[in-house]
Amino acid sequence: MNAPRLADLTTTAVGGPATRYLKAETEQQLVQAVAQADEVGEPVLIVGGGSNILASDHGFEGTVVHVATQGIDVLDTDPAMGTLVTVQAGHSWDQAVLWSVEQRLAGLETLSGIPGTTGATPVQNVGAYGTEVSQAIENVHTWDRQAGEPRTFSADELEFSYRDSVLKRSMEHGSPRYVVLSVAFRLLPQEVGLPVRYGQLAGALGVEIGECAPLDTVRETVLRLRASKGMVLNPEDRDTYSTGSFFTNPIVDDPARLASIPDDAPRYPVLDAAGHEIPGSTKLSAAWLIDHSGFAKGFGLPGSRNQQLDLDGETVANGRAALSTKHTLAMTNRGGASSDDLAALARTVRDGVEHVFGVRLVPEPVLLGMSL
């Protein structure tokens, strides 16, 4: 079949064509598609929801495998350990979260509204509102392209950290060694969500940190908060034409560097995969650093300006790419933007923050065929 442009497969709506395109609707089709491309030495790009890829307009010289596998299975329920659930890699992540809430299974509710597919979540250890997906993962079933055989990783073997895992570290030029086939989660059968750990969410729920709220209420509140920031996909809202948060929150281990950051800058503990605090590490807010470097919401649109750094926003990408008007962490396609436009915007923001605070922000999405 004719290969679609990556612009049609990603949430930023930028990116050129692929040489070949295959849609895999079963686990067997997924393994076969990847294995066949590997046999002839053709580069492989795995695409699910396309929410974590910023692709070059030059396209991809290789095979794009579109993961469209579906299904949720309950494997067992242990009164002491909880319910073990397996979700296919191509299953919509938010639909999986909705299913868990409807089944009164706690553990994923604060991750509502995150775009993309389930298979992508362990790769970068997605997280939001005080929860990381690693805290609920039992194991991840993959296809090892080097060994040519399946491999199942336990949560410990995945070596999760903030927005990172063995799966992500195995990637080369956006192509993984381990192709995720399914993810198993251990969830708790109960009417309320897990204890709330994030201040903004606690305030919106009207509870204290450490208290619980009904599962439905937590999901609805998270979706409302995300929508207010343009972080829930909406074809009518240009603020959602992005990869979501473009930069990870920087982790600072250097006491001298941390001391140079203003006292009113938000600081958060860094947690390991089990949710325990890592001593000596502090997570800063990338959004706060961007905003306090003079980049306001909508920077890049006509009439926008960074007074602090004396930058005219529109000149960065002629208004085609801009920070979201709802959230400074999202680099958005305002209509007709190229990959170079979005890269120029991200580069301007990154360099500006480093100039002001001495902290270099790191991109969260996979940059395919391009760099900042």
mmCIF file of C-alpha atoms in Angstrom:
data_model
loop_
_atom_site.group_PDB
_atom_site.id
_atom_site.type_symbol
_atom_site.label_atom_id
_atom_site.label_comp_id
_atom_site.label_asym_id
_atom_site.label_seq_id
_atom_site.Cartn_x
_atom_site.Cartn_y
_atom_site.Cartn_z
ATOM 1 C CA MET A 1 0.000 0.000 0.000
ATOM 2 C CA ASN A 2 1.113 3.594 -0.454
ATOM 3 C CA ALA A 3 3.014 4.827 2.562
ATOM 4 C CA PRO A 4 1.358 7.708 4.402
ATOM 5 C CA ARG A 5 3.332 10.716 5.491
ATOM 6 C CA LEU A 6 4.509 10.675 9.088
ATOM 7 C CA ALA A 7 2.521 13.890 9.418
ATOM 8 C CA ASP A 8 -0.591 11.683 9.194
ATOM 9 C CA LEU A 9 0.665 9.336 11.922
ATOM 10 C CA THR A 10 1.908 11.809 14.534
ATOM 11 C CA THR A 11 0.200 14.327 16.801
ATOM 12 C CA THR A 12 2.406 17.210 15.664
ATOM 13 C CA ALA A 13 1.193 16.692 12.072
ATOM 14 C CA VAL A 14 4.691 17.082 10.620
ATOM 15 C CA GLY A 15 6.969 14.572 8.914
ATOM 16 C CA GLY A 16 7.629 13.248 5.429
ATOM 17 C CA PRO A 17 6.817 9.891 3.815
ATOM 18 C CA ALA A 18 8.200 6.460 4.641
ATOM 19 C CA THR A 19 9.603 4.077 2.063
ATOM 20 C CA ARG A 20 7.219 1.348 3.222
ATOM 21 C CA TYR A 21 4.274 1.147 5.625
ATOM 22 C CA LEU A 22 2.822 -1.889 7.381
ATOM 23 C CA LYS A 23 -0.065 -1.963 9.828
ATOM 24 C CA ALA A 24 0.087 -4.763 12.407
ATOM 25 C CA GLU A 25 -3.219 -5.719 13.991
ATOM 26 C CA THR A 26 -2.044 -8.906 15.723
ATOM 27 C CA GLU A 27 1.047 -9.784 17.718
ATOM 28 C CA GLN A 28 2.067 -12.233 15.010
ATOM 29 C CA GLN A 29 1.764 -9.578 12.297
ATOM 30 C CA LEU A 30 3.826 -7.197 14.410
ATOM 31 C CA VAL A 31 6.662 -9.683 14.897
ATOM 32 C CA GLN A 32 6.590 -10.721 11.229
ATOM 33 C CA ALA A 33 6.676 -7.141 9.957
ATOM 34 C CA VAL A 34 9.692 -6.266 12.095
ATOM 35 C CA ALA A 35 11.509 -9.538 11.418
ATOM 36 C CA GLN A 36 11.052 -9.266 7.646
ATOM 37 C CA ALA A 37 12.457 -5.752 7.572
ATOM 38 C CA ASP A 38 15.386 -6.834 9.730
ATOM 39 C CA GLU A 39 16.134 -9.772 7.417
ATOM 40 C CA VAL A 40 16.737 -7.430 4.486
ATOM 41 C CA GLY A 41 18.533 -4.843 6.589
ATOM 42 C CA GLU A 42 15.871 -2.185 6.233
ATOM 43 C CA PRO A 43 15.556 0.454 9.002
ATOM 44 C CA VAL A 44 12.423 0.106 11.127
ATOM 45 C CA LEU A 45 10.309 2.762 12.820
ATOM 46 C CA ILE A 46 7.671 1.642 15.291
ATOM 47 C CA VAL A 47 4.671 3.976 15.498
ATOM 48 C CA GLY A 48 1.729 3.671 17.851
ATOM 49 C CA GLY A 49 -0.217 6.840 18.585
ATOM 50 C CA GLY A 50 2.598 9.027 17.249
ATOM 51 C CA SER A 51 2.469 11.338 20.260
ATOM 52 C CA ASN A 52 6.161 11.065 21.140
ATOM 53 C CA ILE A 53 7.763 11.500 17.719
ATOM 54 C CA LEU A 54 8.944 14.645 15.987
ATOM 55 C CA ALA A 55 9.849 13.526 12.483
ATOM 56 C CA SER A 56 11.817 15.267 9.774
ATOM 57 C CA ASP A 57 9.997 16.473 6.684
ATOM 58 C CA HIS A 58 12.508 14.433 4.677
ATOM 59 C CA GLY A 59 10.660 11.328 5.859
ATOM 60 C CA PHE A 60 11.944 7.904 6.821
ATOM 61 C CA GLU A 61 13.945 5.666 4.509
ATOM 62 C CA GLY A 62 12.733 2.351 5.789
ATOM 63 C CA THR A 63 9.667 0.499 7.017
ATOM 64 C CA VAL A 64 7.167 2.155 9.322
ATOM 65 C CA VAL A 65 5.354 -0.475 11.366
ATOM 66 C CA HIS A 66 2.094 0.910 12.726
ATOM 67 C CA VAL A 67 1.181 -0.977 15.905
ATOM 68 C CA ALA A 68 -2.596 -1.470 16.015
ATOM 69 C CA THR A 69 -2.903 -4.559 18.220
ATOM 70 C CA GLN A 70 -5.874 -4.461 20.582
ATOM 71 C CA GLY A 71 -7.079 -6.197 23.703
ATOM 72 C CA ILE A 72 -7.139 -6.301 27.502
ATOM 73 C CA ASP A 73 -7.038 -9.579 29.435
ATOM 74 C CA VAL A 74 -7.355 -10.248 33.163
ATOM 75 C CA LEU A 75 -4.843 -12.987 34.023
ATOM 76 C CA ASP A 76 -5.418 -13.463 37.726
ATOM 77 C CA THR A 77 -6.579 -11.805 40.926
ATOM 78 C CA ASP A 78 -4.665 -12.271 44.155
ATOM 79 C CA PRO A 79 -6.270 -10.873 47.317
ATOM 80 C CA ALA A 80 -2.866 -9.849 48.613
ATOM 81 C CA MET A 81 -1.170 -8.716 45.386
ATOM 82 C CA GLY A 82 -4.054 -7.338 43.314
ATOM 83 C CA THR A 83 -5.264 -8.023 39.782
ATOM 84 C CA LEU A 84 -2.857 -8.825 36.943
ATOM 85 C CA VAL A 85 -3.972 -7.310 33.631
ATOM 86 C CA THR A 86 -2.281 -7.580 30.225
ATOM 87 C CA VAL A 87 -2.812 -4.885 27.583
ATOM 88 C CA GLN A 88 -1.750 -5.220 23.948
ATOM 89 C CA ALA A 89 0.849 -2.717 22.764
ATOM 90 C CA GLY A 90 -1.381 -1.005 20.195
ATOM 91 C CA HIS A 91 -4.308 -0.496 22.553
ATOM 92 C CA SER A 92 -5.107 3.170 23.207
ATOM 93 C CA TRP A 93 -3.541 4.106 26.518
ATOM 94 C CA ASP A 94 -6.403 6.296 27.642
ATOM 95 C CA GLN A 95 -8.913 3.585 26.762
ATOM 96 C CA ALA A 96 -6.903 1.179 28.915
ATOM 97 C CA VAL A 97 -7.007 3.659 31.791
ATOM 98 C CA LEU A 98 -10.750 4.159 31.310
ATOM 99 C CA TRP A 99 -11.256 0.369 31.391
ATOM 100 C CA SER A 100 -9.295 0.094 34.648
ATOM 101 C CA VAL A 101 -11.410 2.808 36.264
ATOM 102 C CA GLU A 102 -14.641 1.199 35.077
ATOM 103 C CA GLN A 103 -13.470 -2.144 36.477
ATOM 104 C CA ARG A 104 -12.637 -0.457 39.795
ATOM 105 C CA LEU A 105 -8.928 -1.218 39.531
ATOM 106 C CA ALA A 106 -6.641 1.435 40.976
ATOM 107 C CA GLY A 107 -3.135 2.386 39.872
ATOM 108 C CA LEU A 108 -3.478 4.127 36.492
ATOM 109 C CA GLU A 109 -6.166 6.749 37.146
ATOM 110 C CA THR A 110 -3.830 9.774 37.396
ATOM 111 C CA LEU A 111 -2.392 8.860 33.985
ATOM 112 C CA SER A 112 -5.731 9.566 32.272
ATOM 113 C CA GLY A 113 -5.701 11.566 29.048
ATOM 114 C CA ILE A 114 -2.112 10.826 28.050
ATOM 115 C CA PRO A 115 -2.144 10.285 24.265
ATOM 116 C CA GLY A 116 -0.593 7.331 22.502
ATOM 117 C CA THR A 117 -0.637 3.583 22.884
ATOM 118 C CA THR A 118 0.019 1.289 25.825
ATOM 119 C CA GLY A 119 3.208 -0.127 24.335
ATOM 120 C CA ALA A 120 4.878 3.272 24.450
ATOM 121 C CA THR A 121 4.269 3.848 28.150
ATOM 122 C CA PRO A 122 7.048 1.671 29.615
ATOM 123 C CA VAL A 123 9.605 2.870 27.073
ATOM 124 C CA GLN A 124 9.835 6.369 28.519
ATOM 125 C CA ASN A 125 8.192 5.517 31.844
ATOM 126 C CA VAL A 126 5.373 7.990 31.300
ATOM 127 C CA GLY A 127 4.090 9.850 34.300
ATOM 128 C CA ALA A 128 1.797 12.616 35.466
ATOM 129 C CA TYR A 129 0.397 14.059 38.674
ATOM 130 C CA GLY A 130 2.747 12.184 40.982
ATOM 131 C CA THR A 131 2.490 8.758 39.317
ATOM 132 C CA GLU A 132 4.815 6.929 36.942
ATOM 133 C CA VAL A 133 3.616 3.924 34.976
ATOM 134 C CA SER A 134 6.522 1.854 36.326
ATOM 135 C CA GLN A 135 4.815 1.788 39.712
ATOM 136 C CA ALA A 136 2.055 -0.440 38.261
ATOM 137 C CA ILE A 137 4.019 -2.539 35.753
ATOM 138 C CA GLU A 138 4.537 -6.224 36.477
ATOM 139 C CA ASN A 139 6.356 -7.095 33.253
ATOM 140 C CA VAL A 140 6.718 -6.158 29.597
ATOM 141 C CA HIS A 141 6.641 -8.744 26.806
ATOM 142 C CA THR A 142 8.847 -7.799 23.836
ATOM 143 C CA TRP A 143 10.389 -9.019 20.607
ATOM 144 C CA ASP A 144 14.206 -8.904 20.805
ATOM 145 C CA ARG A 145 15.290 -7.941 17.291
ATOM 146 C CA GLN A 146 18.955 -8.814 17.871
ATOM 147 C CA ALA A 147 18.281 -12.269 19.288
ATOM 148 C CA GLY A 148 15.318 -12.894 16.978
ATOM 149 C CA GLU A 149 13.165 -14.183 19.813
ATOM 150 C CA PRO A 150 10.645 -12.980 22.399
ATOM 151 C CA ARG A 151 11.828 -11.695 25.756
ATOM 152 C CA THR A 152 9.823 -10.754 28.828
ATOM 153 C CA PHE A 153 11.280 -8.154 31.199
ATOM 154 C CA SER A 154 10.332 -7.929 34.852
ATOM 155 C CA ALA A 155 9.873 -4.438 36.263
ATOM 156 C CA ASP A 156 13.282 -4.655 37.959
ATOM 157 C CA GLU A 157 14.997 -5.723 34.736
ATOM 158 C CA LEU A 158 13.597 -2.652 32.969
ATOM 159 C CA GLU A 159 15.662 -0.388 35.274
ATOM 160 C CA PHE A 160 13.082 2.374 35.271
ATOM 161 C CA SER A 161 14.036 5.932 36.130
ATOM 162 C CA TYR A 162 12.539 9.345 35.373
ATOM 163 C CA ARG A 163 11.305 9.180 31.731
ATOM 164 C CA ASP A 164 13.749 6.369 31.036
ATOM 165 C CA SER A 165 14.090 2.580 30.873
ATOM 166 C CA VAL A 166 16.243 -0.163 29.379
ATOM 167 C CA LEU A 167 13.807 -0.145 26.450
ATOM 168 C CA LYS A 168 14.498 3.514 25.722
ATOM 169 C CA ARG A 169 18.248 3.172 26.213
ATOM 170 C CA SER A 170 18.306 0.336 23.664
ATOM 171 C CA MET A 171 16.985 2.594 20.905
ATOM 172 C CA GLU A 172 19.235 3.736 18.062
ATOM 173 C CA HIS A 173 18.131 6.644 15.876
ATOM 174 C CA GLY A 174 14.569 6.196 17.107
ATOM 175 C CA SER A 175 14.469 2.458 16.352
ATOM 176 C CA PRO A 176 14.184 0.020 19.293
ATOM 177 C CA ARG A 177 16.042 -3.222 19.904
ATOM 178 C CA TYR A 178 13.071 -4.443 21.942
ATOM 179 C CA VAL A 179 9.639 -4.064 20.320
ATOM 180 C CA VAL A 180 6.935 -3.990 22.967
ATOM 181 C CA LEU A 181 4.217 -6.579 22.313
ATOM 182 C CA SER A 182 2.185 -6.273 25.516
ATOM 183 C CA VAL A 183 2.377 -4.808 29.013
ATOM 184 C CA ALA A 184 1.204 -6.460 32.239
ATOM 185 C CA PHE A 185 -0.013 -4.280 35.115
ATOM 186 C CA ARG A 186 -0.692 -5.180 38.735
ATOM 187 C CA LEU A 187 -3.703 -3.121 39.842
ATOM 188 C CA LEU A 188 -5.607 -2.901 43.116
ATOM 189 C CA PRO A 189 -9.333 -3.765 43.212
ATOM 190 C CA GLN A 190 -10.891 -0.853 45.115
ATOM 191 C CA GLU A 191 -13.347 2.012 44.698
ATOM 192 C CA VAL A 192 -10.838 4.792 45.403
ATOM 193 C CA GLY A 193 -7.648 5.758 43.659
ATOM 194 C CA LEU A 194 -4.190 5.510 45.136
ATOM 195 C CA PRO A 195 -3.154 8.198 47.649
ATOM 196 C CA VAL A 196 -2.797 11.547 45.872
ATOM 197 C CA ARG A 197 0.827 12.707 45.706
ATOM 198 C CA TYR A 198 0.633 15.869 43.607
ATOM 199 C CA GLY A 199 -0.339 19.227 45.057
ATOM 200 C CA GLN A 200 -2.265 20.610 42.090
ATOM 201 C CA LEU A 201 -4.335 17.440 41.789
ATOM 202 C CA ALA A 202 -4.984 17.335 45.543
ATOM 203 C CA GLY A 203 -6.198 20.930 45.441
ATOM 204 C CA ALA A 204 -8.497 20.255 42.491
ATOM 205 C CA LEU A 205 -9.910 17.196 44.265
ATOM 206 C CA GLY A 206 -10.305 19.008 47.578
ATOM 207 C CA VAL A 207 -8.195 16.455 49.484
ATOM 208 C CA GLU A 208 -4.889 16.554 51.322
ATOM 209 C CA ILE A 209 -1.683 15.024 49.995
ATOM 210 C CA GLY A 210 -1.765 11.339 50.900
ATOM 211 C CA GLU A 211 -5.557 11.110 50.909
ATOM 212 C CA CYS A 212 -7.644 9.183 48.392
ATOM 213 C CA ALA A 213 -10.592 10.084 46.162
ATOM 214 C CA PRO A 214 -13.047 7.977 44.137
ATOM 215 C CA LEU A 215 -11.566 6.548 40.941
ATOM 216 C CA ASP A 216 -14.120 8.245 38.666
ATOM 217 C CA THR A 217 -13.532 11.591 40.338
ATOM 218 C CA VAL A 218 -9.763 11.321 39.997
ATOM 219 C CA ARG A 219 -10.004 10.501 36.284
ATOM 220 C CA GLU A 220 -12.485 13.291 35.560
ATOM 221 C CA THR A 221 -10.352 15.801 37.467
ATOM 222 C CA VAL A 222 -7.143 14.781 35.709
ATOM 223 C CA LEU A 223 -8.825 15.046 32.297
ATOM 224 C CA ARG A 224 -10.108 18.513 33.180
ATOM 225 C CA LEU A 225 -6.660 19.654 34.327
ATOM 226 C CA ARG A 226 -4.980 18.246 31.208
ATOM 227 C CA ALA A 227 -7.569 19.825 28.905
ATOM 228 C CA SER A 228 -6.982 23.215 30.521
ATOM 229 C CA LYS A 229 -3.328 22.881 29.472
ATOM 230 C CA GLY A 230 -4.064 21.676 25.933
ATOM 231 C CA MET A 231 -2.804 18.205 26.841
ATOM 232 C CA VAL A 232 -5.853 16.240 25.649
ATOM 233 C CA LEU A 233 -5.993 15.694 21.887
ATOM 234 C CA ASN A 234 -8.614 17.801 20.119
ATOM 235 C CA PRO A 235 -8.584 18.240 16.315
ATOM 236 C CA GLU A 236 -10.251 21.648 16.703
ATOM 237 C CA ASP A 237 -7.585 22.977 19.096
ATOM 238 C CA ARG A 238 -4.189 23.870 17.608
ATOM 239 C CA ASP A 239 -2.726 23.847 21.120
ATOM 240 C CA THR A 240 -2.979 20.043 21.039
ATOM 241 C CA TYR A 241 -0.954 19.626 17.822
ATOM 242 C CA SER A 242 2.194 18.779 19.742
ATOM 243 C CA THR A 243 4.103 15.976 21.434
ATOM 244 C CA GLY A 244 2.727 17.128 24.779
ATOM 245 C CA SER A 245 5.486 18.153 27.170
ATOM 246 C CA PHE A 246 8.455 18.685 24.873
ATOM 247 C CA PHE A 247 11.112 18.874 27.596
ATOM 248 C CA THR A 248 11.571 16.647 30.613
ATOM 249 C CA ASN A 249 11.780 18.252 34.030
ATOM 250 C CA PRO A 250 15.527 18.618 34.662
ATOM 251 C CA ILE A 251 17.090 16.653 37.499
ATOM 252 C CA VAL A 252 19.851 18.504 39.341
ATOM 253 C CA ASP A 253 22.418 16.611 41.433
ATOM 254 C CA ASP A 254 24.924 19.479 41.802
ATOM 255 C CA PRO A 255 24.291 21.413 45.067
ATOM 256 C CA ALA A 256 26.023 24.524 43.691
ATOM 257 C CA ARG A 257 23.830 24.546 40.584
ATOM 258 C CA LEU A 258 20.721 23.983 42.672
ATOM 259 C CA ALA A 259 21.697 26.858 44.988
ATOM 260 C CA SER A 260 21.799 29.204 41.985
ATOM 261 C CA ILE A 261 18.126 28.519 41.187
ATOM 262 C CA PRO A 262 15.713 31.056 42.751
ATOM 263 C CA ASP A 263 14.127 29.968 46.023
ATOM 264 C CA ASP A 264 10.617 30.283 44.623
ATOM 265 C CA ALA A 265 11.302 27.755 41.831
ATOM 266 C CA PRO A 266 9.268 24.565 42.370
ATOM 267 C CA ARG A 267 11.331 21.613 43.555
ATOM 268 C CA TYR A 268 10.238 17.990 43.608
ATOM 269 C CA PRO A 269 11.777 14.774 44.937
ATOM 270 C CA VAL A 270 13.131 12.278 42.414
ATOM 271 C CA LEU A 271 11.569 8.846 42.862
ATOM 272 C CA ASP A 272 12.808 5.400 41.924
ATOM 273 C CA ALA A 273 10.639 2.798 40.188
ATOM 274 C CA ALA A 274 9.148 1.739 43.535
ATOM 275 C CA GLY A 275 8.164 5.304 44.374
ATOM 276 C CA HIS A 276 10.934 5.858 46.937
ATOM 277 C CA GLU A 277 12.789 9.151 47.102
ATOM 278 C CA ILE A 278 16.350 9.234 45.716
ATOM 279 C CA PRO A 279 18.601 11.232 48.086
ATOM 280 C CA GLY A 280 20.667 14.073 46.640
ATOM 281 C CA SER A 281 18.587 14.540 43.498
ATOM 282 C CA THR A 282 16.085 17.327 42.901
ATOM 283 C CA LYS A 283 13.648 17.687 40.029
ATOM 284 C CA LEU A 284 12.917 21.206 38.785
ATOM 285 C CA SER A 285 9.916 22.353 36.773
ATOM 286 C CA ALA A 286 10.814 22.816 33.108
ATOM 287 C CA ALA A 287 7.639 24.864 32.636
ATOM 288 C CA TRP A 288 8.647 27.237 35.448
ATOM 289 C CA LEU A 289 12.159 27.650 34.012
ATOM 290 C CA ILE A 290 10.750 28.378 30.542
ATOM 291 C CA ASP A 291 8.246 30.898 31.852
ATOM 292 C CA HIS A 292 10.825 32.644 34.047
ATOM 293 C CA SER A 293 13.255 32.852 31.136
ATOM 294 C CA GLY A 294 10.750 35.173 29.483
ATOM 295 C CA PHE A 295 8.951 32.674 27.246
ATOM 296 C CA ALA A 296 5.259 33.251 27.816
ATOM 297 C CA LYS A 297 2.389 31.092 26.579
ATOM 298 C CA GLY A 298 1.952 31.672 22.860
ATOM 299 C CA PHE A 299 5.566 32.714 22.256
ATOM 300 C CA GLY A 300 6.111 32.372 18.518
ATOM 301 C CA LEU A 301 2.738 33.790 17.509
ATOM 302 C CA PRO A 302 2.483 37.201 15.811
ATOM 303 C CA GLY A 303 2.964 39.945 18.370
ATOM 304 C CA SER A 304 4.674 37.708 20.937
ATOM 305 C CA ARG A 305 7.973 38.763 22.462
ATOM 306 C CA ASN A 306 10.465 37.657 25.091
ATOM 307 C CA GLN A 307 11.322 40.992 26.694
ATOM 308 C CA GLN A 308 13.849 39.418 29.038
ATOM 309 C CA LEU A 309 15.997 38.091 26.177
ATOM 310 C CA ASP A 310 14.900 40.660 23.565
ATOM 311 C CA LEU A 311 13.483 38.045 21.188
ATOM 312 C CA ASP A 312 10.682 38.582 18.672
ATOM 313 C CA GLY A 313 8.558 35.412 18.798
ATOM 314 C CA GLU A 314 7.178 35.537 15.283
ATOM 315 C CA THR A 315 10.636 35.621 13.692
ATOM 316 C CA VAL A 316 11.487 32.161 15.099
ATOM 317 C CA ALA A 317 9.163 30.298 12.704
ATOM 318 C CA ASN A 318 7.045 33.018 11.075
ATOM 319 C CA GLY A 319 4.147 32.202 13.391
ATOM 320 C CA ARG A 320 3.812 28.625 12.116
ATOM 321 C CA ALA A 321 5.108 27.119 15.370
ATOM 322 C CA ALA A 322 4.593 28.496 18.851
ATOM 323 C CA LEU A 323 4.379 27.584 22.493
ATOM 324 C CA SER A 324 0.885 26.498 23.412
ATOM 325 C CA THR A 325 -1.371 29.330 24.543
ATOM 326 C CA LYS A 326 -2.265 27.103 27.514
ATOM 327 C CA HIS A 327 1.061 25.611 28.591
ATOM 328 C CA THR A 328 4.673 26.657 27.957
ATOM 329 C CA LEU A 329 5.983 23.078 27.741
ATOM 330 C CA ALA A 330 4.217 22.253 24.461
ATOM 331 C CA MET A 331 5.736 23.185 21.088
ATOM 332 C CA THR A 332 2.719 23.413 18.803
ATOM 333 C CA ASN A 333 2.066 23.344 15.057
ATOM 334 C CA ARG A 334 -0.205 26.336 14.429
ATOM 335 C CA GLY A 335 -0.917 25.161 10.880
ATOM 336 C CA GLY A 336 1.579 24.542 8.092
ATOM 337 C CA ALA A 337 4.604 24.204 10.367
ATOM 338 C CA SER A 338 7.589 22.182 9.196
ATOM 339 C CA SER A 339 9.799 20.009 11.353
ATOM 340 C CA ASP A 340 12.456 22.713 11.062
ATOM 341 C CA ASP A 341 9.971 25.275 12.420
ATOM 342 C CA LEU A 342 9.266 23.187 15.516
ATOM 343 C CA ALA A 343 12.970 22.443 15.997
ATOM 344 C CA ALA A 344 13.802 26.154 15.749
ATOM 345 C CA LEU A 345 11.214 26.978 18.398
ATOM 346 C CA ALA A 346 12.422 24.230 20.741
ATOM 347 C CA ARG A 347 16.051 25.253 20.214
ATOM 348 C CA THR A 348 15.270 28.891 20.988
ATOM 349 C CA VAL A 349 13.550 27.921 24.228
ATOM 350 C CA ARG A 350 16.258 25.461 25.264
ATOM 351 C CA ASP A 351 19.066 27.944 24.637
ATOM 352 C CA GLY A 352 17.187 30.742 26.380
ATOM 353 C CA VAL A 353 16.654 28.712 29.545
ATOM 354 C CA GLU A 354 20.304 27.696 29.583
ATOM 355 C CA HIS A 355 21.356 31.338 29.188
ATOM 356 C CA VAL A 356 19.208 32.480 32.110
ATOM 357 C CA PHE A 357 19.533 29.581 34.546
ATOM 358 C CA GLY A 358 22.480 27.485 33.357
ATOM 359 C CA VAL A 359 20.214 24.436 33.055
ATOM 360 C CA ARG A 360 20.046 22.643 29.712
ATOM 361 C CA LEU A 361 16.638 21.159 28.989
ATOM 362 C CA VAL A 362 16.454 17.722 27.361
ATOM 363 C CA PRO A 363 13.809 16.845 24.738
ATOM 364 C CA GLU A 364 11.305 14.139 25.698
ATOM 365 C CA PRO A 365 10.100 13.004 22.234
ATOM 366 C CA VAL A 366 12.092 10.923 19.784
ATOM 367 C CA LEU A 367 13.669 13.240 17.198
ATOM 368 C CA LEU A 368 13.619 11.321 13.938
ATOM 369 C CA GLY A 369 16.068 12.413 11.254
ATOM 370 C CA MET A 370 16.697 15.722 12.979
ATOM 371 C CA SER A 371 18.281 17.361 16.007
ATOM 372 C CA LEU A 372 17.984 20.603 17.952
#
